[in-house]
Coordinates of C-alpha atoms and ligand atoms in Angstrom, one line a residue:
M36 CA 20.6 33.0 -185.6
R37 CA 20.9 31.7 -181.6
L38 CA 23.3 33.9 -179.6
S39 CA 25.2 31.9 -176.5
D40 CA 24.0 32.7 -173.4
R41 CA 27.2 34.0 -172.8
V42 CA 27.3 37.0 -175.4
V43 CA 23.4 38.1 -174.5
D44 CA 24.0 40.0 -171.5
L45 CA 27.7 41.4 -172.9
P46 CA 26.9 44.9 -172.7
E47 CA 28.0 47.5 -174.9
S48 CA 31.2 49.5 -174.1
G49 CA 29.8 52.9 -172.3
I50 CA 33.1 54.6 -174.1
R51 CA 31.9 53.5 -177.4
E52 CA 28.2 54.4 -176.7
F53 CA 29.4 57.7 -175.7
F54 CA 31.4 58.6 -178.7
E55 CA 28.5 57.8 -181.0
L56 CA 26.8 60.5 -179.7
A57 CA 30.0 63.0 -179.8
E58 CA 30.2 62.0 -183.3
A59 CA 27.1 63.0 -184.2
R60 CA 27.9 66.5 -183.5
Q61 CA 30.4 68.9 -185.2
D62 CA 32.5 71.3 -183.6
V63 CA 33.5 68.3 -180.8
I64 CA 36.6 69.0 -178.9
S65 CA 36.9 65.4 -178.0
L66 CA 39.1 64.4 -174.9
G67 CA 37.7 61.5 -174.9
V68 CA 39.8 58.7 -176.7
G69 CA 42.3 56.5 -175.2
E70 CA 44.9 56.8 -177.9
P71 CA 47.7 58.9 -179.0
D72 CA 47.1 61.9 -181.2
F73 CA 50.7 61.3 -182.2
S74 CA 51.9 58.7 -185.2
A75 CA 54.5 55.9 -184.7
P76 CA 58.1 57.2 -184.8
W77 CA 58.9 57.3 -188.5
A78 CA 62.0 54.8 -188.3
A79 CA 58.9 52.1 -186.9
R80 CA 56.9 52.9 -190.1
M81 CA 59.7 52.6 -192.3
A82 CA 60.7 49.2 -191.3
A83 CA 56.8 48.4 -191.7
I84 CA 57.1 49.7 -195.4
D85 CA 60.2 47.8 -195.9
S86 CA 58.9 44.6 -194.4
L87 CA 56.3 44.8 -196.8
E88 CA 58.2 45.5 -200.0
R89 CA 60.4 42.5 -199.3
G90 CA 57.5 40.7 -199.8
R91 CA 57.5 39.9 -195.5
T92 CA 53.4 39.0 -195.6
S93 CA 53.5 35.2 -194.0
Y94 CA 53.0 34.3 -190.5
T95 CA 55.6 34.4 -188.0
S96 CA 56.5 31.9 -185.3
N97 CA 53.4 31.4 -183.2
R98 CA 55.2 33.5 -180.0
G99 CA 56.6 36.2 -182.4
L100 CA 59.6 36.9 -184.4
R101 CA 62.5 35.5 -182.1
E102 CA 64.5 38.8 -182.9
L103 CA 61.4 41.2 -181.3
R104 CA 61.2 38.8 -178.2
E105 CA 65.0 39.2 -177.6
R106 CA 64.4 43.0 -177.7
I107 CA 61.4 42.7 -175.6
A108 CA 63.3 40.7 -173.3
T109 CA 66.1 43.3 -173.2
H110 CA 63.5 46.7 -172.9
H111 CA 62.3 45.1 -170.0
H112 CA 65.7 44.8 -168.1
R113 CA 64.8 48.9 -167.6
Y114 CA 62.1 47.4 -165.3
D115 CA 64.4 45.3 -163.3
Q116 CA 61.9 42.5 -165.5
L117 CA 64.1 39.5 -166.5
Y118 CA 62.2 37.0 -168.8
D119 CA 63.4 34.5 -171.2
P120 CA 63.1 34.8 -174.8
D121 CA 62.1 31.6 -175.9
E122 CA 60.1 30.4 -173.1
E123 CA 58.7 33.3 -171.1
I124 CA 57.6 36.1 -173.3
L125 CA 54.7 35.9 -176.3
V126 CA 53.7 38.4 -178.9
T127 CA 50.2 39.1 -179.3
T128 CA 47.6 41.2 -181.3
G129 CA 47.4 44.0 -179.2
A130 CA 47.6 44.2 -175.3
S131 CA 43.7 43.1 -175.2
E132 CA 44.5 39.9 -176.9
A133 CA 47.0 39.2 -174.1
V134 CA 44.3 39.9 -171.8
D135 CA 42.0 37.7 -173.1
L136 CA 44.5 34.8 -173.2
A137 CA 45.4 35.6 -169.5
F138 CA 42.1 35.1 -168.4
R139 CA 41.5 32.2 -170.6
A140 CA 44.5 30.6 -169.5
L141 CA 44.1 31.4 -165.8
V142 CA 40.6 31.4 -164.9
D143 CA 38.1 28.1 -164.3
P144 CA 34.2 28.8 -163.9
G145 CA 33.5 29.8 -160.8
D146 CA 36.7 31.2 -160.3
V147 CA 36.8 34.5 -158.3
V148 CA 39.0 37.5 -160.1
A149 CA 39.5 40.8 -158.0
V150 CA 39.8 44.3 -160.2
H151 CA 39.9 47.3 -158.2
D152 CA 38.0 49.9 -159.4
P153 CA 37.5 52.4 -161.1
T154 CA 39.8 50.2 -164.0
Y155 CA 39.7 49.9 -167.7
I156 CA 36.6 48.7 -168.8
S157 CA 37.6 45.5 -170.8
Y158 CA 38.4 43.4 -167.6
E159 CA 34.8 42.4 -166.1
P160 CA 33.7 40.9 -170.1
G161 CA 37.0 39.2 -170.2
I162 CA 36.3 37.5 -166.8
E163 CA 32.8 36.7 -167.4
L164 CA 33.7 35.4 -170.7
A165 CA 36.1 33.1 -169.4
G166 CA 33.5 32.0 -166.9
G167 CA 35.0 33.9 -164.0
E168 CA 33.4 36.1 -161.7
P169 CA 34.7 39.6 -160.8
L170 CA 35.1 40.9 -157.7
S171 CA 35.0 44.7 -157.6
V172 CA 37.8 46.1 -155.0
P173 CA 36.9 49.4 -155.0
T174 CA 39.8 52.5 -154.6
R175 CA 39.7 55.8 -153.6
A176 CA 40.9 59.5 -154.4
A177 CA 41.9 59.8 -150.7
D178 CA 44.5 57.2 -151.3
D179 CA 45.2 58.7 -154.7
F180 CA 43.3 55.5 -156.3
A181 CA 46.4 53.0 -155.2
L182 CA 45.3 49.6 -154.3
T183 CA 45.7 49.2 -150.6
R184 CA 45.7 46.0 -148.3
E185 CA 42.9 47.6 -146.4
R186 CA 40.6 47.8 -149.6
L187 CA 41.8 44.3 -150.5
E188 CA 40.5 43.1 -147.0
A189 CA 37.1 45.1 -147.0
A190 CA 36.4 43.5 -150.4
G191 CA 37.1 40.3 -149.6
A192 CA 39.9 39.6 -152.0
G193 CA 41.5 37.0 -150.2
A194 CA 39.0 34.5 -151.7
A195 CA 40.0 35.8 -155.1
D196 CA 42.0 33.1 -157.2
T197 CA 43.4 36.0 -159.5
L198 CA 43.9 39.7 -159.1
V199 CA 44.0 42.4 -162.1
L200 CA 46.4 45.1 -161.4
C201 CA 46.2 48.2 -163.8
Y202 CA 48.8 50.9 -162.7
P203 CA 49.5 53.2 -164.3
N204 CA 45.8 53.2 -164.9
N205 CA 43.4 54.2 -167.5
P206 CA 41.0 55.9 -166.5
T207 CA 42.8 57.7 -163.3
G208 CA 46.2 58.5 -164.2
A209 CA 47.4 56.7 -160.7
I210 CA 50.4 54.6 -160.1
M211 CA 51.7 52.6 -157.4
S212 CA 54.9 52.9 -155.7
E213 CA 57.3 50.4 -155.1
E214 CA 55.6 50.5 -150.7
Q215 CA 52.5 50.2 -152.0
L216 CA 53.3 47.3 -154.5
A217 CA 54.8 45.3 -151.6
E218 CA 51.7 45.9 -149.3
V219 CA 49.6 44.3 -152.3
A220 CA 52.6 41.8 -153.1
A221 CA 52.1 40.1 -149.4
F222 CA 48.3 40.1 -149.7
C223 CA 48.7 38.2 -152.8
R224 CA 51.0 35.7 -151.1
E225 CA 49.4 35.3 -147.9
H226 CA 46.4 34.7 -149.7
D227 CA 48.0 32.5 -153.0
V228 CA 46.5 35.1 -155.3
Q229 CA 48.1 35.3 -158.8
V230 CA 47.8 38.6 -160.7
I231 CA 47.8 39.6 -164.5
A232 CA 49.4 43.2 -164.1
D233 CA 48.6 45.3 -167.2
E234 CA 51.4 47.6 -167.6
I235 CA 50.7 48.9 -170.7
Y236 CA 51.1 52.6 -169.7
A237 CA 54.8 51.5 -167.7
A238 CA 56.9 53.9 -170.4
L239 CA 53.9 57.0 -169.6
T240 CA 55.0 57.3 -165.8
Y241 CA 55.9 61.0 -165.4
E242 CA 56.8 60.8 -161.8
G243 CA 60.0 58.5 -160.6
A244 CA 60.2 55.2 -162.5
H245 CA 57.6 53.0 -163.2
S246 CA 57.7 49.3 -160.9
S247 CA 56.0 46.4 -161.8
I248 CA 54.7 43.9 -159.0
A249 CA 56.3 41.5 -160.7
T250 CA 59.4 42.4 -159.0
Q251 CA 58.3 41.8 -155.9
P252 CA 60.0 39.1 -153.6
G253 CA 58.1 35.8 -154.8
M254 CA 55.6 37.4 -157.6
R255 CA 57.6 36.8 -160.5
E256 CA 56.3 33.4 -160.6
R257 CA 52.4 34.4 -159.9
T258 CA 52.2 37.3 -162.4
V259 CA 51.9 37.4 -165.9
V260 CA 52.9 41.2 -167.1
I261 CA 51.0 42.6 -170.0
N262 CA 52.3 45.2 -172.5
G263 CA 52.1 46.7 -175.7
F264 CA 53.5 49.1 -178.1
S265 CA 49.9 51.1 -178.5
K266 CA 50.5 53.9 -176.1
A267 CA 54.1 54.5 -175.9
Y268 CA 55.0 53.9 -179.3
A269 CA 51.6 55.2 -180.7
M270 CA 51.2 51.8 -182.5
T271 CA 47.0 51.3 -181.6
G272 CA 46.4 50.7 -185.1
L273 CA 49.1 48.5 -185.6
R274 CA 47.7 45.8 -183.0
L275 CA 51.1 44.6 -181.3
G276 CA 51.2 43.6 -177.7
Y277 CA 52.9 40.9 -175.1
A278 CA 52.7 38.7 -172.6
L279 CA 55.8 38.2 -170.0
G280 CA 55.6 35.3 -167.4
P281 CA 56.4 32.2 -165.8
A282 CA 57.2 29.4 -168.9
E283 CA 54.1 27.2 -168.0
T284 CA 51.9 30.2 -168.0
I285 CA 52.8 31.8 -171.5
D286 CA 53.0 27.9 -172.9
A287 CA 49.3 27.8 -172.0
M288 CA 48.4 31.1 -173.2
N289 CA 50.2 30.3 -176.1
R290 CA 48.1 27.1 -176.8
I291 CA 45.1 29.1 -176.9
H292 CA 46.9 31.8 -179.2
Q293 CA 48.1 29.4 -181.9
Y294 CA 44.3 27.9 -182.6
T295 CA 42.7 31.7 -182.4
M296 CA 45.3 34.2 -183.6
L297 CA 48.3 32.1 -185.3
S298 CA 50.8 34.8 -185.1
A299 CA 50.3 38.4 -184.4
P300 CA 50.7 40.9 -187.5
T301 CA 53.8 40.4 -189.0
T302 CA 54.1 43.8 -190.2
A303 CA 53.8 45.1 -186.7
Q304 CA 56.4 42.9 -185.6
Y305 CA 58.9 44.3 -188.0
A306 CA 57.9 47.8 -186.7
A307 CA 58.0 47.3 -183.1
I308 CA 61.7 45.5 -183.8
E309 CA 62.6 49.1 -185.2
G310 CA 60.6 50.9 -182.5
L311 CA 62.8 49.2 -179.9
R312 CA 66.1 49.1 -181.5
S313 CA 66.1 52.9 -182.2
C314 CA 63.2 55.2 -181.1
D315 CA 64.0 55.8 -177.8
D316 CA 64.6 59.2 -178.3
E317 CA 60.7 59.7 -180.1
V318 CA 59.0 57.9 -177.5
Q319 CA 60.9 60.1 -175.0
E320 CA 59.5 63.4 -177.0
M321 CA 56.1 62.1 -176.6
V322 CA 56.2 61.2 -172.5
D323 CA 57.8 64.9 -172.6
E324 CA 55.0 66.3 -174.3
Y325 CA 52.5 64.2 -172.6
D326 CA 53.8 65.3 -169.0
R327 CA 53.8 68.9 -170.3
R328 CA 49.8 68.3 -171.4
R329 CA 49.3 66.9 -168.0
R330 CA 50.4 69.5 -165.5
F331 CA 48.7 72.5 -167.5
V332 CA 45.2 70.1 -167.7
H333 CA 45.6 69.4 -163.9
S334 CA 46.4 73.3 -162.8
R335 CA 43.3 74.5 -165.0
F336 CA 41.1 72.1 -163.6
R337 CA 42.4 73.2 -160.2
E338 CA 42.4 77.4 -161.1
M339 CA 38.3 76.2 -162.1
G340 CA 38.0 74.8 -158.6
L341 CA 37.6 71.4 -159.9
D342 CA 38.8 68.6 -157.5
C343 CA 41.4 67.1 -159.5
F344 CA 44.0 64.3 -158.2
E345 CA 47.4 64.6 -159.8
P346 CA 47.8 61.9 -162.3
R347 CA 51.1 60.6 -162.4
G348 CA 50.7 58.1 -165.4
A349 CA 49.1 57.0 -168.5
F350 CA 47.8 60.2 -170.2
Y351 CA 44.2 60.9 -168.3
A352 CA 43.1 63.1 -165.8
F353 CA 40.2 62.1 -163.4
P354 CA 38.6 65.4 -162.0
D355 CA 36.0 65.0 -159.4
C356 CA 33.0 67.1 -161.8
G357 CA 31.0 67.4 -158.2
G358 CA 27.9 65.6 -158.9
D359 CA 26.5 63.4 -161.7
D360 CA 29.1 62.9 -164.2
E361 CA 26.8 61.2 -166.7
A362 CA 24.6 64.3 -166.8
F363 CA 27.9 66.5 -166.7
A364 CA 29.4 65.1 -169.4
A365 CA 26.1 65.0 -171.7
D366 CA 25.5 68.6 -170.8
L367 CA 28.9 69.7 -171.6
L368 CA 29.0 67.8 -175.0
E369 CA 25.4 69.5 -175.9
D370 CA 26.5 73.0 -174.2
Q371 CA 30.1 73.1 -175.1
G372 CA 31.0 70.6 -177.9
V373 CA 33.3 68.9 -175.4
A374 CA 33.6 65.4 -175.1
V375 CA 34.6 63.5 -171.8
V376 CA 34.0 60.1 -170.8
P377 CA 31.8 59.8 -168.0
G378 CA 34.0 58.0 -164.8
S379 CA 31.1 55.6 -163.6
V380 CA 31.9 53.9 -167.2
F381 CA 34.8 52.3 -165.4
G382 CA 32.7 51.4 -162.7
A383 CA 30.9 52.4 -159.2
G384 CA 34.3 53.8 -157.8
G385 CA 34.5 56.5 -160.9
E386 CA 31.1 58.3 -160.1
G387 CA 31.3 61.4 -159.5
H388 CA 34.2 61.6 -162.2
L389 CA 35.8 62.4 -165.5
R390 CA 38.0 61.0 -167.7
V391 CA 39.6 63.6 -169.1
S392 CA 42.2 62.3 -172.2
Y393 CA 45.2 64.6 -172.7
A394 CA 46.8 62.3 -175.9
T395 CA 45.2 65.3 -177.8
S396 CA 47.0 68.5 -178.9
M397 CA 47.6 71.5 -176.3
R398 CA 45.6 73.9 -178.9
D399 CA 42.9 71.6 -178.4
L400 CA 43.2 71.0 -174.6
K401 CA 43.4 74.9 -174.1
R402 CA 40.0 75.1 -175.9
A403 CA 38.4 72.9 -174.0
T404 CA 39.2 73.5 -170.6
D405 CA 38.6 77.1 -171.7
R406 CA 34.8 75.7 -172.8
I407 CA 34.6 73.5 -169.5
E408 CA 35.4 76.7 -167.6
T409 CA 32.4 78.6 -169.3
F410 CA 30.4 75.1 -168.5
L411 CA 31.1 75.4 -164.9
A412 CA 30.4 79.2 -164.6
T413 CA 27.0 79.1 -166.5
E414 CA 26.0 75.7 -167.0
W415 CA 26.7 73.2 -164.0
T416 CA 25.6 73.8 -160.8
V417 CA 27.9 71.6 -158.1
T418 CA 25.4 69.2 -156.0
A419 CA 27.7 66.7 -154.2
Ligands
LIG746 N1 44.7 48.0 -171.2 C1 44.6 48.8 -170.8 C2 44.7 49.4 -169.6 C3 44.3 50.1 -171.7 O1 43.6 51.4 -171.9 C4 44.4 49.6 -173.3 C5 43.5 50.6 -174.2 O2 42.5 51.5 -174.0 C6 44.8 48.3 -173.6 C7 45.0 47.7 -172.5 C8 44.7 47.8 -174.8 O3 45.7 47.8 -175.9 P1 45.8 47.3 -177.0 O4 45.6 48.5 -177.9 O5 47.3 47.0 -177.2 O6 45.2 46.1 -177.4

């Protein structure tokens, strides 16, 4: 068959490639996956089962169940985000669909879309599939991987039509403070740049409260916020996310959604309603556990002499491995059976780093960090 030009050049996900290597081996401790090691809270699972028992197996409205949109609206008051459930919220099949819809609704062929680097791997291909041109804006460990006006200016991001912002960040674990966001917001207003803010890790913020760029003056009307249930509610497999934004933008996204997806999974929507209704305590327990692991992993890396920026959100640490990250990850897997993801998979700005997910048991984290310590002592020579 004849494949479209768009897809011919689309690279395989670097993460997947690496997992295939890891899966081929036995006794591997994986610190590679970006998903919770917990199951969804029991009450949410029960609600899903109950919805099936009641035969609720049909489509929902395109925008998602009204009760779910109402609960999402109320939930977001905690971030000072006020959205109308009827016009400004769209429930999607994972945050992934919301990201894709945002690109397709906002990006015209040839539009420049600025993306800070390193960041989540799906944005660049998504921008290209929408016909846009990704513009990489490097961030630095020295700035705690925050996006700054200086970095935006240096990359020429003033010419961009859209900026993708992902904080708390995958892969670095960086967050951005209100003051830092104010600086980026001012830049966006000055240069008339609109924003797609992927805040899927908002609930996994360990120091201070999550702050959204959409709450900065003049930003609500130029920002689509994306969030979902995969991370905080440990519901990756149920595939449920959503977008919050100005009515016209949400309507545009819904028009694509209604032809491509129709509606998000119904069973997952019932689980999510219950999650938002009654599972705050379980979510908090998971967040507390990630926080405990975060401190452990960070202090272990420091003890080993690896330069590790302190992660403050999501569930990743991003140590500097002192050399070629791909060689480090491959040799570590080979010698010690520990899988981590080379930082360069997340963009040139990730070179020389490793993404280490601590969404794994404390027992495995202890074993894995001991093995990394052995590897550093016996196999690895710091070259950088
Ligand atoms: N956005 C970010 C930053 C992510 O890290 C991920 C998954 O790793 C997603 C979106 C995808 O989320 P979902 O499972 O809701 O599609």
